[in-house]
XYZ file of C-alpha atoms in Angstrom:
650
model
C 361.291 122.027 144.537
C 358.285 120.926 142.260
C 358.823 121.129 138.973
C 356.029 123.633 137.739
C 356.760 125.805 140.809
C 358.149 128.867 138.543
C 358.014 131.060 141.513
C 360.859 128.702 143.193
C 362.542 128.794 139.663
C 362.832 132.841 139.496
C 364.087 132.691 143.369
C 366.632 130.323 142.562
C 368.113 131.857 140.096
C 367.867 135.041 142.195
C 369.622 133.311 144.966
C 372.280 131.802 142.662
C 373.031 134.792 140.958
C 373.038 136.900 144.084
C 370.886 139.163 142.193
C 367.357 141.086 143.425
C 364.441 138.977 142.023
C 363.321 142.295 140.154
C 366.834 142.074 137.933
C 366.772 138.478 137.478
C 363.424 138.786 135.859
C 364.219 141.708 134.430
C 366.927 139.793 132.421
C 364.852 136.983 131.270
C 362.275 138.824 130.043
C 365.326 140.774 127.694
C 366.417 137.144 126.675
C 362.782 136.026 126.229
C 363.434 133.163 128.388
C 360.204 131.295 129.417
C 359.438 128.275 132.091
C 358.456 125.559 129.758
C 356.990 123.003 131.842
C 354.288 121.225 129.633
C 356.415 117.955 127.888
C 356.134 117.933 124.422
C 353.838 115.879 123.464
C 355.060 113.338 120.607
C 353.998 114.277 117.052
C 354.031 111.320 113.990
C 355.349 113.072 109.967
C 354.807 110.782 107.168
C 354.655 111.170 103.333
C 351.633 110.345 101.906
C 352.460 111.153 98.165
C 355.450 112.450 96.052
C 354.517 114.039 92.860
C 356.368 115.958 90.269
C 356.671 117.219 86.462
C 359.426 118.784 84.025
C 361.436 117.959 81.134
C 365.028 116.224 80.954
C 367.644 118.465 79.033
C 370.922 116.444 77.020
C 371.394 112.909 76.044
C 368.392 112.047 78.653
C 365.794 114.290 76.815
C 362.343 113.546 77.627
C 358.994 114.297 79.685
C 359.004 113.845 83.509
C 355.718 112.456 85.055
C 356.566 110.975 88.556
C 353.796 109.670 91.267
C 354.678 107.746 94.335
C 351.408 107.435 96.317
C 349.565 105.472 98.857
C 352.346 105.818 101.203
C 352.105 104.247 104.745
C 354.125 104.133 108.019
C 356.818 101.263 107.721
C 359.925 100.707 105.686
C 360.264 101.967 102.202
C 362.723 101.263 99.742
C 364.237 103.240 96.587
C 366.069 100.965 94.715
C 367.784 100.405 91.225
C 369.809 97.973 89.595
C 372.916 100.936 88.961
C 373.725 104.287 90.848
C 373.111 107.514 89.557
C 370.013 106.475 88.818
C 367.764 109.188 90.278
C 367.291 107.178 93.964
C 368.645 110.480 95.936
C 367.060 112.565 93.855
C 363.618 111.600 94.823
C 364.652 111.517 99.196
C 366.192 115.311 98.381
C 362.734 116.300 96.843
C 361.008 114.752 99.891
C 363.311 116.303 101.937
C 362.875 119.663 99.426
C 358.978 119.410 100.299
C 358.983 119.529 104.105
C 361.940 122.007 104.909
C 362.126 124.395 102.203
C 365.563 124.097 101.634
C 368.277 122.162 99.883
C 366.940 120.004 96.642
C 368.340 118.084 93.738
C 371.896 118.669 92.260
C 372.710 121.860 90.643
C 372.715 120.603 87.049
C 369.438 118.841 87.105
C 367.370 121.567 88.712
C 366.845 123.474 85.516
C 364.434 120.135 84.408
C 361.868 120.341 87.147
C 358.453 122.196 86.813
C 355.828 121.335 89.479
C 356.024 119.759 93.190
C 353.487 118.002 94.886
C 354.577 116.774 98.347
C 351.273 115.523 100.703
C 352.246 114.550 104.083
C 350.279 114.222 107.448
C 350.981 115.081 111.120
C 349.202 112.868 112.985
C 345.991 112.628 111.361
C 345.805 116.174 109.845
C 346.927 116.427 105.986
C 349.058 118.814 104.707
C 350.356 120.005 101.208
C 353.753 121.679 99.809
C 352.944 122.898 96.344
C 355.275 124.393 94.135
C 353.697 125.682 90.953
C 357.243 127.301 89.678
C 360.042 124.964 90.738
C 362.871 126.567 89.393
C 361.787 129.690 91.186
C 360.375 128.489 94.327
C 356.892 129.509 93.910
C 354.112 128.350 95.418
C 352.210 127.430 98.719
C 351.588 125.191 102.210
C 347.976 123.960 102.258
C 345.981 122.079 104.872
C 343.897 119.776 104.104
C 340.336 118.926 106.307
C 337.169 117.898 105.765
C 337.575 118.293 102.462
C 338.554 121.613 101.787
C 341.288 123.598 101.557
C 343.074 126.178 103.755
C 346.208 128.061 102.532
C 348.606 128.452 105.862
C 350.683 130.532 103.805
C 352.438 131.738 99.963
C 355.783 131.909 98.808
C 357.592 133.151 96.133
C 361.368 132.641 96.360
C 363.700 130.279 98.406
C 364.011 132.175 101.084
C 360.292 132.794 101.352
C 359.803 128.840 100.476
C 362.523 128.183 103.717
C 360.680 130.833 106.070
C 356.958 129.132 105.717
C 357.699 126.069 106.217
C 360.226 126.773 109.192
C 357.380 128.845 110.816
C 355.208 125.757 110.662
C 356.902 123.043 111.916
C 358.512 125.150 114.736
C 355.303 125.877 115.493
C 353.550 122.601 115.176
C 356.200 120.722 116.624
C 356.835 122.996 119.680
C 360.923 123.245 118.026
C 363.198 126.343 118.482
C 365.837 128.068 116.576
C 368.825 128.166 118.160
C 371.852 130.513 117.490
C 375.117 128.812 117.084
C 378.865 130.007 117.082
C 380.940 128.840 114.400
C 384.534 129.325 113.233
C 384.949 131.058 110.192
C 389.197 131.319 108.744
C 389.656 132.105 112.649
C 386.757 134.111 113.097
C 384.072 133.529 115.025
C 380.574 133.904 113.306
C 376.824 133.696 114.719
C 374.485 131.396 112.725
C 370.865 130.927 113.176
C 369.644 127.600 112.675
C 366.239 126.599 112.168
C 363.895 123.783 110.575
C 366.351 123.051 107.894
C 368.911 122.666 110.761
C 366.467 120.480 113.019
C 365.175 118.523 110.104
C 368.499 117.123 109.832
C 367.559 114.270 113.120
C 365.320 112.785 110.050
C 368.273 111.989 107.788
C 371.058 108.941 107.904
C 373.746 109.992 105.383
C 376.913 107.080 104.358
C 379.463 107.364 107.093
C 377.518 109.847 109.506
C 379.474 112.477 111.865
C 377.407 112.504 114.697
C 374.452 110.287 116.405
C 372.029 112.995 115.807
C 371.426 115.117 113.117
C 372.394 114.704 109.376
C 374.352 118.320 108.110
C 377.692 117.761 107.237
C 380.221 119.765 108.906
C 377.837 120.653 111.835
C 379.708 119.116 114.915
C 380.725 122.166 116.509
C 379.406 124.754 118.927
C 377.843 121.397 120.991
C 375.347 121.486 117.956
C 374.602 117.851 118.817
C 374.175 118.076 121.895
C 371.380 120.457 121.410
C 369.697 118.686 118.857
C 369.334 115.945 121.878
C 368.066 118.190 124.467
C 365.187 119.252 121.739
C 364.397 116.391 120.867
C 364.050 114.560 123.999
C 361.181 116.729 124.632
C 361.015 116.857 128.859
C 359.756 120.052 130.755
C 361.825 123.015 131.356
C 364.264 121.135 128.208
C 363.159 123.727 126.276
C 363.547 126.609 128.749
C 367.285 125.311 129.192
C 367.903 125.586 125.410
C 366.988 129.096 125.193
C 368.797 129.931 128.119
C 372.383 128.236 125.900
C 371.323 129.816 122.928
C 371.093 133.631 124.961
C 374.350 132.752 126.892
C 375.999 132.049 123.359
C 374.665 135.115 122.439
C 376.388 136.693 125.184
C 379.461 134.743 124.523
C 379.849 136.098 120.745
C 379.467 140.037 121.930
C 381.914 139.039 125.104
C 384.075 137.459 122.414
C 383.955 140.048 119.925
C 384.289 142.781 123.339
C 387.340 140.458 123.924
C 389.124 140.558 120.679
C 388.950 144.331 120.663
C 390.770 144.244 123.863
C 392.866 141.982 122.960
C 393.686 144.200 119.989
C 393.664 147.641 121.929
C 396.143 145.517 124.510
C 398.585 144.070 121.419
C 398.626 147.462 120.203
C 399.256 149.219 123.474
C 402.294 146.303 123.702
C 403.808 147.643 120.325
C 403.524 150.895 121.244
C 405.241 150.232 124.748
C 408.142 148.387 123.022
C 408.422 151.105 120.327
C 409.103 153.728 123.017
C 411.121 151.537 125.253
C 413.211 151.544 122.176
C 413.357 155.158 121.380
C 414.503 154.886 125.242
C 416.938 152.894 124.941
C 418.566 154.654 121.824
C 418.221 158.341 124.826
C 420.221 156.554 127.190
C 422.767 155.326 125.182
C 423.627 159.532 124.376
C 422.854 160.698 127.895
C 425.921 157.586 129.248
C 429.559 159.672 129.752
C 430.231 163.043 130.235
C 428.185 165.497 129.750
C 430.383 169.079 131.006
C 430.441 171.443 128.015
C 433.836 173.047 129.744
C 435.575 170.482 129.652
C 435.284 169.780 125.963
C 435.531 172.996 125.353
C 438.913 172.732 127.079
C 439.985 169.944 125.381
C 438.662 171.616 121.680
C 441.205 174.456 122.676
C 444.156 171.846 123.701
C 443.882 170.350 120.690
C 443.695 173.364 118.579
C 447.108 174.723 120.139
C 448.970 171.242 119.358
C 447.429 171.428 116.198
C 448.838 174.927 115.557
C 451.975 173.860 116.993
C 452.462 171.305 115.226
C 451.366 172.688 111.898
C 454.503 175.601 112.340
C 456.681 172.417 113.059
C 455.491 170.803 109.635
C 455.784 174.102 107.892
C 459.533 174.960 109.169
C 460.462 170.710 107.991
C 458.816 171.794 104.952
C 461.292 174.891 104.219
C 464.140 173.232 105.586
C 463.479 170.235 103.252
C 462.772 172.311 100.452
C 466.509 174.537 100.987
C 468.414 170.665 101.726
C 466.730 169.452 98.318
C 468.282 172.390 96.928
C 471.568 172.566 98.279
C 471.711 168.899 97.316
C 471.195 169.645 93.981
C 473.744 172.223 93.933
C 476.147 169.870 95.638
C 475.425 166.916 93.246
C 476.493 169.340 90.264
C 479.544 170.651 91.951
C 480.569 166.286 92.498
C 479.493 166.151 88.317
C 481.510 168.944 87.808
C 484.957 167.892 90.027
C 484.417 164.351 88.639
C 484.513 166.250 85.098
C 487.550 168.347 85.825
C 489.691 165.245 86.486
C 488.566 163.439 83.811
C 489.242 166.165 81.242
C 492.982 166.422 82.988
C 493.431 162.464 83.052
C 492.452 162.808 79.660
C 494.628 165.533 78.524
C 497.347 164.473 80.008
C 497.095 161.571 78.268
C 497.301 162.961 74.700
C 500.268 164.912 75.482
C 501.987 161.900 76.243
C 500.494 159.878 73.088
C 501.223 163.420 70.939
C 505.124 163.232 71.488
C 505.333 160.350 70.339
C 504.240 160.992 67.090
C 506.986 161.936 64.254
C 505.367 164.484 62.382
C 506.774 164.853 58.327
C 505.206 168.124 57.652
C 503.846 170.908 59.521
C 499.602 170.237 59.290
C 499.680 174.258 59.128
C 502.195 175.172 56.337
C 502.760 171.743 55.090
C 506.306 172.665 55.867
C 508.791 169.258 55.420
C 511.011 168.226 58.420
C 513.978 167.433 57.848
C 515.529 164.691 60.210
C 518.285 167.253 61.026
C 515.997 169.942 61.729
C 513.648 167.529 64.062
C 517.051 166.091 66.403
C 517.500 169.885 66.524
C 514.543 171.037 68.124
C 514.567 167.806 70.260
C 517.529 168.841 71.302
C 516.344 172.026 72.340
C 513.014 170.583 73.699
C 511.681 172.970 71.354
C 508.399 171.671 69.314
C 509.009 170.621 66.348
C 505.474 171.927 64.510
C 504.612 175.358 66.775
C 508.148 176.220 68.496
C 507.615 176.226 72.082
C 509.320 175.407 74.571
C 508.545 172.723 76.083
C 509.284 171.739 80.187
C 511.308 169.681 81.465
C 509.652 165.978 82.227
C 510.180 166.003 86.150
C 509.047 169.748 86.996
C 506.110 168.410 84.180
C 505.346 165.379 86.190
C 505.600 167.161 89.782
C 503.607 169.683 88.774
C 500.859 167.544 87.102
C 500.297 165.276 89.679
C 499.878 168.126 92.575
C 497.295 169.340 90.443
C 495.475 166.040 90.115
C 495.795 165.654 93.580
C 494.098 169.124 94.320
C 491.190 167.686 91.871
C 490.599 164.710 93.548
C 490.190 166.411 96.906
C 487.932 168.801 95.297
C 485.626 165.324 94.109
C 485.874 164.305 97.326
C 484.956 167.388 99.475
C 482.023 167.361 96.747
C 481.050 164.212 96.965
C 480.819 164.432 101.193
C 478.847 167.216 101.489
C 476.458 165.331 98.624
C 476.364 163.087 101.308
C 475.963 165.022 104.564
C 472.789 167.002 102.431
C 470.998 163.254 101.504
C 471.470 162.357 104.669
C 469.787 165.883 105.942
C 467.090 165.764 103.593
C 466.111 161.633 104.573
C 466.212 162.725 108.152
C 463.762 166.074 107.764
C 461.328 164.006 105.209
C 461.110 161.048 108.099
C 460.651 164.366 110.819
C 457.832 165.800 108.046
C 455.992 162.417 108.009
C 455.679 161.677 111.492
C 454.529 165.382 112.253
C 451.756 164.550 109.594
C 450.207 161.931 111.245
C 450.622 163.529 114.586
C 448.489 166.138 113.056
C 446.182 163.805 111.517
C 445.820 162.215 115.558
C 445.041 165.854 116.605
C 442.673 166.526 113.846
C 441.191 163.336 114.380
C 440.409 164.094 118.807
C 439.163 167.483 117.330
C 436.757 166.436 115.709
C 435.794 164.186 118.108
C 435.639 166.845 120.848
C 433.417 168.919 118.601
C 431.306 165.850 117.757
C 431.082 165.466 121.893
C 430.474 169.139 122.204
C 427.254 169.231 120.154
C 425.802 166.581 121.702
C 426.724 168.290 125.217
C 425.082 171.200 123.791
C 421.887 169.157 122.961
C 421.878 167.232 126.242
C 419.313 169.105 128.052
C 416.869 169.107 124.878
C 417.373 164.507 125.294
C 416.843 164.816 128.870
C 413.709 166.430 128.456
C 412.429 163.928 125.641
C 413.384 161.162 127.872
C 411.279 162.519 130.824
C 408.850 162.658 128.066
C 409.293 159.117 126.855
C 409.269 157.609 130.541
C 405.745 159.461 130.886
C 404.450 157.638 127.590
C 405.636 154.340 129.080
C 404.117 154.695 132.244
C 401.127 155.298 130.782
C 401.219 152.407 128.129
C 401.756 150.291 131.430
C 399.339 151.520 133.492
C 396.805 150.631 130.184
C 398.329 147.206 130.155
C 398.319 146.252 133.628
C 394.762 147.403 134.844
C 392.664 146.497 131.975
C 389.271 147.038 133.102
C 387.172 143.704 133.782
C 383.691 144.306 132.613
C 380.934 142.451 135.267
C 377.817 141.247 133.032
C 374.780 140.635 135.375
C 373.036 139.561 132.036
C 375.656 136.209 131.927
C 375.651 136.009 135.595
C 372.167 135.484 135.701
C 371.768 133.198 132.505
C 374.378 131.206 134.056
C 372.530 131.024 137.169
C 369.526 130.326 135.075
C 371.737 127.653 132.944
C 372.612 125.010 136.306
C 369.149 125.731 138.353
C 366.882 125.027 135.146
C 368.888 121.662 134.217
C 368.775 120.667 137.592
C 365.529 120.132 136.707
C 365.688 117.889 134.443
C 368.578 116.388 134.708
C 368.275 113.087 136.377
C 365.000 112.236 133.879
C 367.351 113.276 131.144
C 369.825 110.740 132.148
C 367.524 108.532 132.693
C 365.886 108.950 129.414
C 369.285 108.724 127.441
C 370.017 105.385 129.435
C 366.899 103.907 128.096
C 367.673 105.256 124.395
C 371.344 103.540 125.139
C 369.796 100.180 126.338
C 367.401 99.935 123.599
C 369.659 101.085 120.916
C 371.570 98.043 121.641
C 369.119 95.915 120.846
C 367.996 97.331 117.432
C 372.070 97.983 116.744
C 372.453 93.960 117.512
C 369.307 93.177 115.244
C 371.641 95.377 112.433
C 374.000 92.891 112.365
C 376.529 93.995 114.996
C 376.837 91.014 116.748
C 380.038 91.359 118.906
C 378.166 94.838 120.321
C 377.767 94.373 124.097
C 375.899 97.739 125.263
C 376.177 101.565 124.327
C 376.430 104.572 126.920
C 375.501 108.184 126.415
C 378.090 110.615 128.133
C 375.861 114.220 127.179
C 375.974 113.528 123.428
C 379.307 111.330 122.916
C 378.154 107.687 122.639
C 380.574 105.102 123.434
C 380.777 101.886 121.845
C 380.964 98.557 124.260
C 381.901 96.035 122.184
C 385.064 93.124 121.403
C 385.794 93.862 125.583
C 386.970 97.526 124.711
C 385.262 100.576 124.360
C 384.991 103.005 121.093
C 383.795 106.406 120.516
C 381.478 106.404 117.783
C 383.538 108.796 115.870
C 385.901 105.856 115.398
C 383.903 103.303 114.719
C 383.633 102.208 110.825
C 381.433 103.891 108.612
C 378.889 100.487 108.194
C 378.658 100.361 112.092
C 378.149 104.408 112.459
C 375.240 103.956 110.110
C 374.061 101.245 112.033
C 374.106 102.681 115.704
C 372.965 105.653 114.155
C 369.731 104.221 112.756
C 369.741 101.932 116.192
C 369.758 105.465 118.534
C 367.014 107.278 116.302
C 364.820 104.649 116.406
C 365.692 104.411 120.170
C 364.750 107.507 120.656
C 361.560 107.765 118.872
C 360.866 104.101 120.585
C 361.127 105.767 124.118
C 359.113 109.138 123.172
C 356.422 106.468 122.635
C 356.683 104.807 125.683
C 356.920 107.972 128.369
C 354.724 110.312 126.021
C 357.416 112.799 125.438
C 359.231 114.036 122.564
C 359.559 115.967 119.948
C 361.119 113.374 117.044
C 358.906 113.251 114.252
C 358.970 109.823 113.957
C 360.570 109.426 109.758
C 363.662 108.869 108.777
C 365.445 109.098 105.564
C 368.340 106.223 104.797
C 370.390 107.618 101.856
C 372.539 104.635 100.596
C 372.864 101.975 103.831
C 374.875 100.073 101.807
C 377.702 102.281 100.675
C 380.211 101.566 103.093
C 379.044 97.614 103.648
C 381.555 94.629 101.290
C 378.468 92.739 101.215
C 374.690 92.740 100.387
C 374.195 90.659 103.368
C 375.625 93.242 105.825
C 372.709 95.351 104.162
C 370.171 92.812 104.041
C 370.923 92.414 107.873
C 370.369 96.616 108.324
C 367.178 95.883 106.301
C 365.781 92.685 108.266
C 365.871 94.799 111.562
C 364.130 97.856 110.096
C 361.457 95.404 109.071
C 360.766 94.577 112.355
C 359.785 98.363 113.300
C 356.151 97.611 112.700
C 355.341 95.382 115.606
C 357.005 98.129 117.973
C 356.768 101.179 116.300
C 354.037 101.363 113.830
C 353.606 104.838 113.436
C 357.291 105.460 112.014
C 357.802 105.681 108.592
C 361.735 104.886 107.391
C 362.937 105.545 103.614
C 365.879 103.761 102.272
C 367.820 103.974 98.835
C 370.133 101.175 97.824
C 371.262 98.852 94.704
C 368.305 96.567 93.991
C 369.321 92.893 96.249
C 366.268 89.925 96.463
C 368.434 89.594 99.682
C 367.019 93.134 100.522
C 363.859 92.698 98.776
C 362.518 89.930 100.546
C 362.145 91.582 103.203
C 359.921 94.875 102.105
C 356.436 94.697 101.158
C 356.189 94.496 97.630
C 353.615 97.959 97.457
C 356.235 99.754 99.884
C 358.894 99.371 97.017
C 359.996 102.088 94.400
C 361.789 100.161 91.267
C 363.230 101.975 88.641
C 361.722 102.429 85.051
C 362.930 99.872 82.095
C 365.544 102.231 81.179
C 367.074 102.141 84.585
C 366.203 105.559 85.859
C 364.028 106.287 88.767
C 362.035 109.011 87.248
């Protein structure tokens, strides 16, 4: 297939897709997705001047005036003999000048009035003005033939950002792409631009990635894009369009995907909820279920019941008469017991009487005379009242039979005391056991009745289970045959995707092995000596060196800076070479030094940057770092930014 043969393209993709032509095209044309098969053609950026004005605010109060001009391709340094001296200040407002975005540190904004930035592509001369700095106000000029043309006006950042991203996209044949990110676990769309691109120009302390300089920005194969732009080949471009419309795709797939996933989860929950509401119906419709035969059982149990309640109700009465007849008996045993007491007793004091010897009558106070008392003793008459008295043996006879006659009396008392207690112990133990037969009975009734009302309600669970097991078949049949959606849109981008890199492919890898080989070298002229080659596997570079292999990401901070400086200069090397590329061709180096022990690990960065100018004299490097002669020996004296007597850079 030739390579500008966009007829063979379209039919490809046709074929892959196993899609018409007409709908393959059809989708392309949706995506804007154009055959880009002109190389892009390698375009140089340099700074030519750095102006600005304002007025410092605090402890550092005072006029600003700053001009940097006469700028040239080669190596540039920023240095001052402290930090937070101003050095980054002055590669942000460079920065500032060609992207529109970004700028110096929050608190120190408020002090700058006017921008001048003047920097050329190629030959042509351009100018960022900003007449309001604080406000972003201002305009792009081009400068030829000495006159002026204003390419466009801002007044705002976002205005500022938008002209100057339409202008290098354009001049530089660049593309914004749209990126997925991950947001607190949601995925978000982000459209990245110039500012975004710009980033290739920048070498930050302790870089991420090879390529590109935003922190945070080594997701969504963001780097891997960045190479594929820059390396500038035909149909490169075409390829990166097609990613950025199949991650468009991705992100409403994704989002199409999460509301199924939710509709699914939620179709799940509802599904268990009824399978519990089930599960609580089957548990009443277990066991019998024949309303006769608990209503034959209510009526059993109401006849014991019944029965049993006369039986507790007779034990009642006949407790109630025994408790009485006890009590009557238990006074008729006081009473007997009484009886012979009192005749114990009298009999007692009869005897204890008689012997007495009475002097006078206690009723008369009549005097006995001993004659008169053997007299009546005599007689067994009594001495005070008369009478006659019995005889001792009939007395005695008599006396005892009717002791006798009291005693049996006590006893016959005190037996049926008995007989009645042990009646009335015998009925109570009768009463108690009846109760709690009848509390059994009462108990089963209630159960019955309990077993009765749900028989009664049976037919109204059946019928909500039927219901239930409709619900659930439902909720399954939504669960199990989820509808797949079929997007021709991603099956032809996708088809697009593999025929379009086939295209370029094999020069890409062999473009990437040349940036590898030659990014070696400059690396080894940085100072990493024990580095034996590097190898690009799509944009992961892995690190040859000490007999083992590294990924980049764990190499040290001092040796990411270097291969990273080693790869961009590889790559703009190679753009020269094949005439292809879209690298600009400058490079900002905040701060080389910042993750080195020593100023001769810098000075060893700095002696193979000064070499660029035999092989690449059309780039144009800027680097910040603590003034070193070490360093400074080897930058042209005029290419060499000092800071003012007081320190500060501006």
């Amino acid at each position: 297939m030739q390579r500008t043969d966009i007829k063979t393209w379209h039919d490809d993709i046709a074929k892959k897709s196993k899609l018409d032509l007409e709908t393959t095209q059809s989708v392309l044309s949706r995506y804007s997705i154009k055959p880009i098969i002109t190389p892009a053609i390698p375009q140089r950026l340099r700074i030519l001047s750095l102006a600005f004005t304002g007025e410092k605010q605090g402890k550092l109060s005072g006029p600003i005036k700053f001009d940097w001009s006469g700028l040239t391709p080669g190596v540039h340094a920023i240095v001052s003999d402290d930090n937070f001296m101003g050095k980054t200040t002055l590669m942000k407002l460079m920065k500032m000048g060609l992207s529109g975005s970004s700028g110096p540190q929050k608190d120190i904004e408020g002090w700058f009035h006017t921008l001048l930035l003047r920097f050329a592509l190629d030959e042509e001369v351009f100018e960022t003005r900003l007449e309001d700095f604080l406000n972003r106000r201002g305009s792009l000029v081009n400068l030829k033939g000495g006159k002026e043309r204003v390419l466009g006006t801002f007044d705002g950042g976002d205005a500022f950002k938008a002209t100057m991203e339409a202008f290098f996209l354009s001049r530089l044949g660049l593309h914004s792409t749209r990126m997925v990110t991950n947001r607190g676990g949601k995925e978000v769309v982000q459209e990245h631009g110039w500012p975004w691109l710009a980033s290739i120009m920048s070498i930050d302390p302790d870089p991420e990635d090879v390529f590109g300089g935003l922190r945070g920005m080594s997701v969504g194969g963001m780097p891997s894009y960045l190479m594929r732009m820059f390396v500038g080949l035909p149909w490169v471009g075409t390829h990166t369009d097609i990613k950025a419309a199949l991650k468009s795709i991705e992100m409403e797939n994704a989002r199409s995907d999460q509301a199924s996933q939710r509709n699914q989860s939620t179709s799940r929950d509802r599904l268990k909820e009824l399978e519990g509401q089930r599960a609580v119906l089957q548990t009443k419709l277990t066991g019998p279920s024949d309303l006769d035969v608990f209503d034959a059982k209510e009526k059993d149990a109401m006849l014991r019941l019944s029965k049993v309640s006369e039986e507790i109700q007779a034990l009642i009465a006949t407790r109630a008469e025994l408790a009485d007849n006890l009590s009557a008996a238990n006074e008729a045993v006081t009473h007997a017991i009484r009886a012979r007491h009192s005749f114990d007793e009298s009999k007692q004091a009869g005897t204890v009487f008689r012997l007495l010897r009475p002097e006078y009558c206690p009723s008369c106070d009549e005097v006995f005379t001993d004659d008169y008392r053997e007299e009546k003793q005599r007689h067994h008459d009594c001495i005070v009242c008369g009478r006659k008295e019995k005889e001792d043996d009939d007395d005695d006879g008599a006396s005892a039979e009717y002791r006798e006659r009291l005693l049996a009396e006590e006893n016959a008392a005190k037996l049926v005391s008995k007989k009645l207690k042990s009646a009335l112990t015998k009925v109570s133990v009768d009463a108690d056991t009846k109760n709690s037969e009848r509390n059994a009975i009462e108990s089963e009734l209630r159960e019955v009745q309990v077993a009765m009302r749900n028989a009664q309600s049976m037919a109204s669970l059946w019928r909500e289970a039927l219901k239930l097991d409709a619900q659930m078949e439902e909720v399954r049949r939504l669960i199990n045959n989820a509808p797949e959606v079929s997007n021709p849109d991603k099956v032809v981008l996708e088809a697009a995707d593999k025929v379009t890199q086939g295209l370029f492919s094999e020069s890409q890898k062999d473009v990437f092995a040349e940036v590898a080989k030659l990014a070696t070298d400059f690396a080894q002229s940085f100072g990493m000596k024990t580095l034996e080659r590097l190898e690009f596997s799509g944009a992961r570079l892995k690190v040859f060196k000490s007999g083992t292999s590294t990924p980049f990401g764990e190499c040290t901070p001092g040796e990411k800076t270097r291969l990273k400086i080693a790869c961009n200069l590889a790559m703009i090397q190679v753009s020269e070479r094949r005439g292809v590329g879209r690298h600009p061709g400058l490079l900002f180096i905040d701060s080389p030094g910042a993750a080195e022990a020593k100023d001769e690990n810098v000075a060893q960065i700095i002696v193979g940057l000064a070499g660029l100018q035999s092989v690449l004299p059309g780039v144009q490097v800027f680097f910040t770092c603590i003034n070193n002669d070490a360093i400074l020996t080897h930058v042209p004296c005029e290419n060499v930014r000092k800071s003012w007597e007081d320190g500060y850079m501006w």
